Coordinates of C-alpha atoms in Angstrom, one line a residue:
Chain I
M20 CA -52.8 28.2 -18.0
A21 CA -53.8 24.9 -19.7
N22 CA -54.3 22.0 -17.2
N23 CA -52.9 18.6 -17.8
G24 CA -56.2 16.8 -17.9
E25 CA -57.2 14.7 -20.8
N26 CA -60.2 16.7 -21.9
P27 CA -59.6 20.4 -21.0
S28 CA -61.7 23.2 -22.2
P29 CA -59.8 25.4 -24.6
D30 CA -58.4 28.4 -22.8
V31 CA -58.1 30.8 -25.7
G32 CA -61.5 30.3 -27.1
G33 CA -59.8 28.8 -30.2
K34 CA -60.8 25.7 -32.1
T35 CA -60.4 22.3 -30.7
V36 CA -59.9 19.0 -32.5
K37 CA -61.1 15.6 -31.4
L38 CA -58.7 12.7 -31.5
K39 CA -59.8 9.1 -31.0
A40 CA -57.5 6.5 -29.6
D41 CA -57.5 2.8 -30.4
D42 CA -59.9 2.0 -27.6
G43 CA -62.4 4.6 -28.7
E44 CA -61.6 7.2 -26.1
I45 CA -61.9 10.7 -27.4
F46 CA -59.5 13.5 -26.5
E47 CA -60.5 17.1 -27.2
V48 CA -57.3 19.1 -27.8
E49 CA -56.5 22.7 -28.7
E50 CA -55.9 23.1 -32.4
A51 CA -52.3 24.4 -31.9
V52 CA -51.4 21.3 -29.9
A53 CA -53.1 18.9 -32.3
M54 CA -51.1 20.3 -35.2
E55 CA -47.9 19.3 -33.5
L56 CA -49.0 15.8 -34.6
Q57 CA -48.1 15.9 -38.3
T58 CA -50.3 13.0 -39.0
V59 CA -53.3 15.0 -37.6
K60 CA -52.1 18.1 -39.6
S61 CA -52.1 16.1 -42.8
F62 CA -55.5 14.7 -42.0
F63 CA -56.9 18.2 -42.0
D64 CA -54.8 19.5 -44.9
D65 CA -56.9 17.3 -47.2
D66 CA -59.6 19.3 -49.0
G67 CA -63.0 19.2 -47.5
V68 CA -62.2 17.8 -44.1
S69 CA -64.0 19.7 -41.5
Y70 CA -62.4 20.5 -38.2
D71 CA -65.4 18.8 -36.5
T72 CA -64.3 15.4 -37.8
V73 CA -63.0 13.1 -35.2
V74 CA -59.5 11.9 -36.1
P75 CA -59.2 8.2 -35.8
L76 CA -55.8 7.2 -34.4
L77 CA -56.1 3.4 -34.7
N78 CA -52.5 2.6 -33.8
V79 CA -52.3 4.7 -30.6
S80 CA -53.4 3.6 -27.2
S81 CA -55.2 6.1 -25.0
T82 CA -52.4 5.9 -22.4
A83 CA -49.8 6.8 -25.0
L84 CA -52.0 9.5 -26.6
A85 CA -52.6 11.1 -23.2
K86 CA -48.9 11.4 -22.7
V87 CA -48.3 12.7 -26.2
I88 CA -50.9 15.4 -25.8
Q89 CA -49.4 16.4 -22.4
Y90 CA -46.0 16.7 -23.9
C91 CA -47.1 18.6 -27.0
R92 CA -49.2 21.0 -24.9
R93 CA -46.1 21.9 -22.8
A94 CA -43.9 22.1 -25.9
V95 CA -46.3 24.6 -27.5
E96 CA -46.4 26.7 -24.3
L97 CA -42.6 26.7 -24.0
R98 CA -42.2 27.6 -27.7
A99 CA -44.5 30.6 -27.1
K100 CA -42.2 31.7 -24.2
S101 CA -39.0 31.8 -26.3
G102 CA -38.3 34.5 -28.8
D103 CA -35.4 36.8 -29.6
D104 CA -34.2 37.0 -26.0
E105 CA -31.2 34.8 -25.4
G106 CA -32.1 34.4 -21.8
A107 CA -35.7 33.4 -22.4
N108 CA -34.6 31.0 -25.1
E109 CA -32.1 29.4 -22.8
K110 CA -34.6 29.0 -20.0
A111 CA -37.3 27.6 -22.4
R112 CA -34.7 25.1 -23.7
E113 CA -33.8 24.0 -20.2
E114 CA -37.4 23.5 -19.3
R115 CA -38.1 21.5 -22.4
E116 CA -35.1 19.3 -21.6
G117 CA -36.4 18.9 -18.1
L118 CA -39.8 17.9 -19.4
E119 CA -38.3 15.3 -21.8
A120 CA -36.1 13.9 -19.0
E121 CA -39.1 13.6 -16.7
L122 CA -41.3 11.9 -19.3
V123 CA -38.6 9.4 -20.0
R124 CA -37.5 8.7 -16.5
E125 CA -40.9 7.5 -15.4
E126 CA -41.4 5.1 -18.3
S127 CA -40.9 1.4 -18.3
D128 CA -39.1 -0.2 -21.2
E129 CA -42.5 -1.3 -22.6
G130 CA -43.9 2.2 -22.1
I131 CA -41.1 3.9 -23.8
K132 CA -41.3 1.6 -26.8
E133 CA -45.1 2.3 -27.0
L134 CA -44.4 6.0 -26.9
I135 CA -41.8 5.7 -29.7
L136 CA -44.3 3.9 -31.9
A137 CA -47.0 6.5 -31.1
A138 CA -44.6 9.4 -31.8
N139 CA -43.5 7.7 -35.1
Y140 CA -47.1 7.0 -36.2
L141 CA -48.2 10.5 -35.2
N142 CA -45.1 12.0 -36.8
I143 CA -43.9 14.2 -34.0
K144 CA -40.3 14.8 -35.0
D145 CA -39.0 16.4 -31.7
M146 CA -40.6 13.8 -29.5
L147 CA -39.4 10.9 -31.6
S148 CA -35.9 12.3 -31.5
F149 CA -35.6 12.5 -27.7
L150 CA -37.3 9.2 -27.2
C151 CA -34.8 7.5 -29.6
R152 CA -32.0 9.1 -27.7
A153 CA -33.5 7.8 -24.4
V154 CA -33.7 4.3 -25.7
G155 CA -30.2 4.5 -27.1
D156 CA -29.1 5.5 -23.6
R157 CA -30.9 2.5 -22.1
I158 CA -29.2 0.0 -24.4
K159 CA -25.8 1.6 -24.3
N160 CA -23.0 -0.6 -23.0
K161 CA -25.5 -3.5 -22.6
S162 CA -24.9 -7.0 -23.8
V163 CA -26.3 -8.4 -27.0
E164 CA -28.7 -10.6 -25.0
Y165 CA -30.0 -7.6 -23.0
V166 CA -30.7 -5.7 -26.2
R167 CA -32.6 -8.7 -27.6
R168 CA -34.7 -8.9 -24.5
F169 CA -35.4 -5.2 -24.6
F170 CA -36.7 -5.2 -28.1
V171 CA -38.1 -8.8 -27.9
L172 CA -36.0 -10.0 -30.7
E173 CA -34.9 -13.5 -31.6
N174 CA -31.4 -14.5 -32.4
D175 CA -32.1 -15.7 -36.0
F176 CA -28.5 -16.3 -36.9
S177 CA -27.4 -19.8 -37.7
P178 CA -24.4 -20.9 -35.7
E179 CA -22.2 -20.4 -38.8
E180 CA -23.7 -16.9 -39.4
E181 CA -23.1 -16.0 -35.8
E182 CA -19.5 -17.1 -36.0
R183 CA -19.0 -15.2 -39.3
T184 CA -20.5 -12.0 -37.8
R185 CA -18.3 -12.2 -34.8
N186 CA -15.3 -12.7 -37.1
E187 CA -16.2 -9.6 -39.0
V188 CA -15.0 -7.5 -36.1
A189 CA -12.5 -9.9 -34.6
W190 CA -9.8 -7.5 -35.7
A191 CA -11.3 -4.9 -33.5
F192 CA -10.4 -7.0 -30.5
E193 CA -6.7 -7.2 -31.3
G194 CA -4.5 -5.5 -28.8
V195 CA -2.9 -2.2 -29.7
D196 CA 0.8 -2.4 -30.5
A197 CA 3.1 -0.4 -28.3
D198 CA 4.5 2.6 -30.1
Chain K
M15 CA -33.6 3.2 -47.6
D16 CA -36.3 0.8 -48.9
P17 CA -37.0 -1.8 -46.2
P18 CA -36.8 -5.4 -47.4
P19 CA -40.5 -6.7 -47.2
D20 CA -40.6 -9.3 -44.4
E21 CA -37.5 -8.7 -42.4
F22 CA -38.7 -6.0 -40.1
R23 CA -42.1 -7.4 -39.5
N24 CA -40.5 -10.0 -37.3
C25 CA -38.8 -7.5 -35.0
L26 CA -41.5 -6.6 -32.6
A27 CA -43.3 -3.6 -34.0
L28 CA -40.4 -1.2 -34.5
P29 CA -40.1 0.0 -38.0
R30 CA -36.7 0.0 -39.7
D31 CA -36.3 3.7 -39.7
V32 CA -37.2 4.0 -36.0
T33 CA -34.6 1.3 -35.2
A34 CA -32.1 3.2 -37.3
S35 CA -32.9 6.4 -35.3
I36 CA -32.2 4.6 -32.1
L37 CA -29.0 2.8 -33.3
M38 CA -27.6 6.0 -34.7
R39 CA -27.4 7.4 -31.1
L40 CA -24.9 4.6 -30.2
E41 CA -21.2 5.0 -30.5
A42 CA -19.6 3.2 -33.5
F43 CA -17.9 0.8 -31.2
E44 CA -21.3 -0.4 -29.9
I45 CA -22.9 -0.7 -33.2
L46 CA -20.0 -2.9 -34.5
T47 CA -19.6 -5.1 -31.5
S48 CA -23.1 -5.3 -30.1
A49 CA -26.0 -4.0 -32.2
Q50 CA -25.2 -5.7 -35.4
M51 CA -25.0 -9.0 -33.5
V52 CA -28.6 -8.9 -32.3
C53 CA -30.4 -10.4 -35.3
S54 CA -30.0 -10.5 -39.0
P55 CA -32.3 -7.6 -39.9
W56 CA -30.2 -5.4 -37.5
H57 CA -27.1 -6.8 -39.0
N58 CA -28.2 -5.8 -42.4
L59 CA -29.3 -2.4 -41.2
C60 CA -25.9 -1.8 -39.7
K61 CA -24.4 -2.3 -43.1
D62 CA -26.5 0.4 -44.7
P63 CA -24.3 3.4 -45.5
S64 CA -27.0 5.8 -44.3
M65 CA -26.4 4.5 -40.8
W66 CA -22.9 5.7 -40.9
R67 CA -23.3 9.3 -41.8
A68 CA -22.3 10.3 -38.3
V69 CA -19.5 8.3 -36.6
H70 CA -18.8 8.9 -33.0
M71 CA -15.7 7.3 -31.5
R72 CA -14.9 8.9 -28.2
N73 CA -12.5 7.1 -26.1
T74 CA -13.2 8.7 -22.8
V75 CA -12.8 5.6 -20.8
A76 CA -9.1 4.8 -20.7
P77 CA -5.7 6.0 -22.0
Y78 CA -5.7 4.7 -25.6
W79 CA -3.0 2.2 -25.0
E80 CA -5.1 0.5 -22.3
F81 CA -8.1 0.1 -24.5
P82 CA -8.4 -3.5 -25.6
Y83 CA -9.7 -2.7 -29.1
D84 CA -7.9 -1.3 -32.1
L85 CA -9.7 2.0 -32.3
E86 CA -8.0 3.1 -35.4
K87 CA -9.0 0.0 -37.3
M88 CA -12.5 0.3 -36.0
C89 CA -12.8 3.9 -37.1
R90 CA -11.5 3.1 -40.5
H91 CA -14.1 0.4 -40.8
A92 CA -16.9 2.7 -39.7
V93 CA -15.8 5.2 -42.3
D94 CA -15.7 2.5 -45.0
R95 CA -19.2 1.5 -44.1
S96 CA -20.4 5.0 -44.9
C97 CA -19.4 4.6 -48.6
G98 CA -18.6 8.2 -48.9
Q99 CA -21.7 9.4 -47.1
L100 CA -19.9 10.5 -44.0
V101 CA -21.0 13.9 -42.9
D102 CA -20.0 14.1 -39.2
I103 CA -17.1 12.4 -37.4
N104 CA -16.1 12.7 -33.8
V105 CA -12.7 11.2 -32.8
E106 CA -11.5 11.7 -29.2
N107 CA -8.4 10.5 -27.5
F108 CA -6.8 8.5 -30.3
G109 CA -6.2 9.0 -34.1
T110 CA -3.2 9.5 -36.3
D111 CA -2.4 11.3 -39.6
E112 CA -3.0 8.1 -41.4
L113 CA -6.5 7.8 -40.0
L114 CA -7.2 11.4 -40.9
R115 CA -6.0 10.8 -44.4
H116 CA -8.3 7.8 -44.7
I117 CA -11.2 9.8 -43.5
A118 CA -10.5 12.7 -45.9
D119 CA -9.9 10.4 -48.9
S120 CA -13.3 8.8 -48.6
S121 CA -15.4 11.6 -47.3
S122 CA -15.5 14.6 -49.5
R123 CA -18.9 15.6 -48.1
L124 CA -17.7 15.9 -44.6
K125 CA -19.2 18.9 -42.8
R126 CA -18.3 18.3 -39.1
L127 CA -14.9 17.2 -38.0
R128 CA -14.0 16.8 -34.3
L129 CA -10.5 15.7 -33.5
V130 CA -10.1 16.2 -29.8
K131 CA -7.0 15.0 -27.8
C132 CA -5.7 13.5 -31.1
Y133 CA -2.0 13.9 -30.3
G134 CA -1.1 11.6 -33.2
I135 CA -2.3 14.3 -35.7
S136 CA 0.1 16.9 -36.9
D137 CA 0.0 20.2 -38.7
K138 CA 1.4 18.5 -41.7
G139 CA -1.3 15.8 -41.5
L140 CA -4.2 18.2 -41.3
S141 CA -2.8 20.7 -43.7
G142 CA -2.3 17.8 -46.2
V143 CA -5.9 16.8 -46.2
A144 CA -7.7 20.1 -45.8
A145 CA -8.1 20.5 -49.6
K146 CA -10.2 17.2 -49.6
L147 CA -12.8 18.7 -47.3
P148 CA -14.2 21.7 -49.1
L149 CA -17.6 21.4 -47.5
L150 CA -16.3 21.5 -43.9
E151 CA -18.5 23.8 -41.7
E152 CA -17.5 22.8 -38.2
L153 CA -14.0 22.0 -36.9
D154 CA -13.0 21.1 -33.4
I155 CA -9.2 20.5 -32.9
S156 CA -9.0 21.1 -29.2
Y157 CA -6.2 19.7 -27.1
S158 CA -3.9 18.8 -29.9
L159 CA -0.4 19.6 -31.2
L160 CA -1.9 21.7 -34.0
S161 CA -0.8 25.3 -34.5
K162 CA -1.4 28.3 -36.8
E163 CA -0.1 26.2 -39.8
A164 CA -3.2 24.0 -39.6
L165 CA -5.5 26.9 -39.1
E166 CA -4.1 28.6 -42.2
A167 CA -4.5 25.5 -44.3
V168 CA -8.1 25.0 -43.2
G169 CA -8.8 28.6 -43.9
R170 CA -7.4 28.4 -47.4
C171 CA -9.3 25.2 -48.3
C172 CA -12.6 25.4 -46.4
P173 CA -14.5 28.5 -47.3
L174 CA -17.6 27.3 -45.6
L175 CA -16.1 27.0 -42.1
K176 CA -18.5 28.6 -39.6
S177 CA -17.5 27.0 -36.3
L178 CA -14.1 26.5 -34.9
K179 CA -13.1 25.2 -31.5
F180 CA -9.4 25.4 -30.7
N181 CA -9.3 24.9 -26.9
K182 CA -6.2 24.4 -24.8
R183 CA -5.2 24.2 -21.3
G184 CA -5.3 27.7 -19.8
Q185 CA -1.9 29.2 -18.9
K186 CA -1.8 32.1 -16.5
Y187 CA 1.2 34.5 -16.4
H188 CA 2.6 33.1 -19.6
G189 CA 3.5 35.5 -22.3
A190 CA 1.0 36.5 -24.9
C191 CA 1.1 35.0 -28.3
D192 CA -1.2 36.2 -31.1
E193 CA -0.1 33.8 -33.9
E194 CA -3.2 31.7 -33.8
A195 CA -5.5 34.6 -33.3
L196 CA -4.0 36.2 -36.4
A197 CA -4.2 33.0 -38.4
I198 CA -7.9 32.9 -37.6
A199 CA -8.5 36.6 -38.3
E200 CA -6.7 36.4 -41.6
N201 CA -8.1 33.1 -42.9
L202 CA -11.5 32.4 -41.5
P203 CA -13.8 35.3 -42.4
E204 CA -17.0 33.2 -42.3
L205 CA -16.8 32.2 -38.7
R206 CA -20.0 32.4 -36.7
R207 CA -18.8 30.5 -33.6
L208 CA -15.3 30.5 -32.1
Q209 CA -14.1 28.8 -28.9
L210 CA -10.6 29.6 -27.9
F211 CA -10.5 28.4 -24.3
G212 CA -7.1 28.9 -22.7
N213 CA -5.6 30.7 -25.6
K214 CA -2.6 33.0 -25.2
L215 CA -3.9 35.8 -27.4
S216 CA -3.7 39.4 -26.3
N217 CA -6.1 42.3 -26.9
D218 CA -4.4 42.8 -30.2
G219 CA -5.2 39.3 -31.3
L220 CA -8.8 39.8 -30.2
Q221 CA -9.2 43.0 -32.1
A222 CA -7.8 41.3 -35.2
I223 CA -10.4 38.5 -34.8
L224 CA -13.3 41.0 -34.3
H225 CA -12.1 42.7 -37.5
G226 CA -11.4 39.7 -39.6
C227 CA -14.5 37.7 -38.6
P228 CA -17.3 40.2 -39.0
H229 CA -20.0 37.5 -38.7
L230 CA -18.9 36.2 -35.4
E231 CA -21.9 35.6 -33.1
S232 CA -20.4 33.5 -30.4
L233 CA -17.0 33.8 -28.8
D234 CA -15.6 31.9 -25.8
L235 CA -12.5 33.5 -24.4
R236 CA -12.4 31.8 -21.0
Q237 CA -9.0 31.5 -19.5
C238 CA -7.5 33.7 -22.2
F239 CA -5.6 35.4 -19.4
N240 CA -3.8 37.9 -21.6
V241 CA -7.0 39.5 -22.7
T242 CA -8.4 42.4 -20.7
L243 CA -11.9 43.4 -21.7
A244 CA -11.9 46.9 -20.4
E245 CA -13.7 49.9 -21.8
N246 CA -13.6 50.2 -25.5
L247 CA -12.6 46.6 -26.3
G248 CA -15.1 45.3 -23.8
R249 CA -17.9 47.4 -25.3
R250 CA -17.0 46.5 -28.9
C251 CA -17.1 42.8 -28.0
A252 CA -20.4 43.1 -26.2
E253 CA -21.9 44.9 -29.2
Q254 CA -20.6 42.6 -31.9
I255 CA -20.9 39.3 -30.1
K256 CA -24.3 37.9 -29.0
D257 CA -22.9 35.1 -26.9
L258 CA -19.6 36.2 -25.3
R259 CA -17.7 34.3 -22.6
R260 CA -15.1 36.5 -20.9
P261 CA -11.7 35.3 -19.6
H262 CA -12.8 34.9 -16.0
D263 CA -16.3 33.7 -16.6
S264 CA -17.5 30.5 -14.9
T265 CA -16.2 27.2 -16.3
D266 CA -18.9 25.1 -14.8
D267 CA -20.4 24.2 -18.1
Y268 CA -17.1 23.6 -19.8
E269 CA -16.9 20.0 -21.1
F270 CA -13.2 19.5 -20.3
D271 CA -10.9 19.9 -17.3
A272 CA -10.7 23.6 -16.6
S273 CA -7.6 23.5 -14.4
Y274 CA -4.8 25.7 -15.6
E275 CA -1.1 26.2 -15.3
L276 CA 0.9 29.0 -13.8
F277 CA 4.2 30.4 -14.9
D278 CA 6.2 29.5 -17.9
E279 CA 9.1 27.2 -17.1
D280 CA 11.9 26.2 -19.4
E281 CA 11.1 22.6 -19.5
D282 CA 9.4 21.1 -22.5
Y283 CA 5.7 20.4 -22.3
D284 CA 4.7 16.8 -22.1
Y285 CA 1.5 16.8 -24.0
Y286 CA 0.6 13.2 -23.0
G287 CA 0.4 13.7 -19.3
Y288 CA 1.0 16.3 -16.7
N289 CA 3.9 18.6 -16.5
D290 CA 6.8 18.1 -14.2
Y291 CA 6.3 21.4 -12.4
E292 CA 3.4 22.3 -10.2
I293 CA 0.0 22.5 -11.7
F294 CA -2.3 24.5 -9.6
E295 CA -5.9 23.2 -9.7
A296 CA -7.1 26.8 -9.6
Y297 CA -10.5 27.4 -11.0
D298 CA -11.9 30.7 -11.9
D299 CA -10.6 32.9 -9.2
P300 CA -9.8 36.3 -10.8
D301 CA -7.9 37.3 -7.7
Y302 CA -5.4 34.5 -8.0

């Protein structure tokens, strides 16, 4: 059973891959897990790149990379558990959803944005998908100002533009006529 | 979707396509009244037709006449923004034949159509537009006034239909009626998934469905109180259907209200509210 440490020894005696975060920290990861990161997969798909080469991930912090690896490791394990059996599939799906919920629940707004950028850069489709869903949930039903603060965005509309934008959907605020 | 060169560099770090992924999780209402007001790059993004391939407008908050926004207009606007790229639309608790016509007129590529609690949509309305939706694969017309007529029209015009949800309020001790089951059996041969919660079909209707929909993998018959899955029929179901929900199975994971009615009275049904006679809030108690 793989541990959740950052530098585990491979438990199946298979190949490992070394990933380097932006601060130089090296993570040694089982090949199956590393290939979840499509960016890493592409790196090795190129001809002549040996599996001993350290993959430089310049845009990913070590904190984010550690979490990504942890998630991908669990995802690979869960995928191995499911198969043709409906029951096992269902259970694996529930566990994966639990894993995603847990990852997201503990993250600050800054943290979750950092993870999204990492998942995007590393091209991990499933992870990016649930992270986007989680952020969507966080900004649901929130004011425009809140959303600006969340994403650190400036209101770059001129007053006239702002007025025009508001008027674009003014009709949406009309009351509904009684039948 | 080529990003304009400088716009997104100003928005802290999030690339345009990631922002799009996030915003696409929001309901149409939120995109139109909130997200597109945040800054001009977001405003432009929210005008991109690719952002409007899936439109979700679920009024689950209030009765539609209490909602302070004109949902119908908002929905039409969202559909217009898709510029014909609409693939998936989810309308809940509002909607008329006119809106449906607008959707169908502009969205020939529509694959998923969910019209739940849309009491303003009639058989005539849906039948009239079915021919404009030849790529339809999934249809949910639960809790509506629609009948076998709509099912027949969809069957005739939508050969790719694989998933149908036609759920109603369960009715115990009401007489059986196989109209809808037969319409499905005779017109929707490609179905893989069928949800008929609360339907009045009998064993005959079920057999017709099993015969007429040979590719069926998933079948939800909860609260279909006129079906008895004993012996042969039960066995046939279990063999043919991978994911089967029986009439008295748990309704814990059902997304709508699972309370059902007892006894057929002579009064007319009021589809907008509750009936005049008693409604028992009886959940799945097979001994009731």
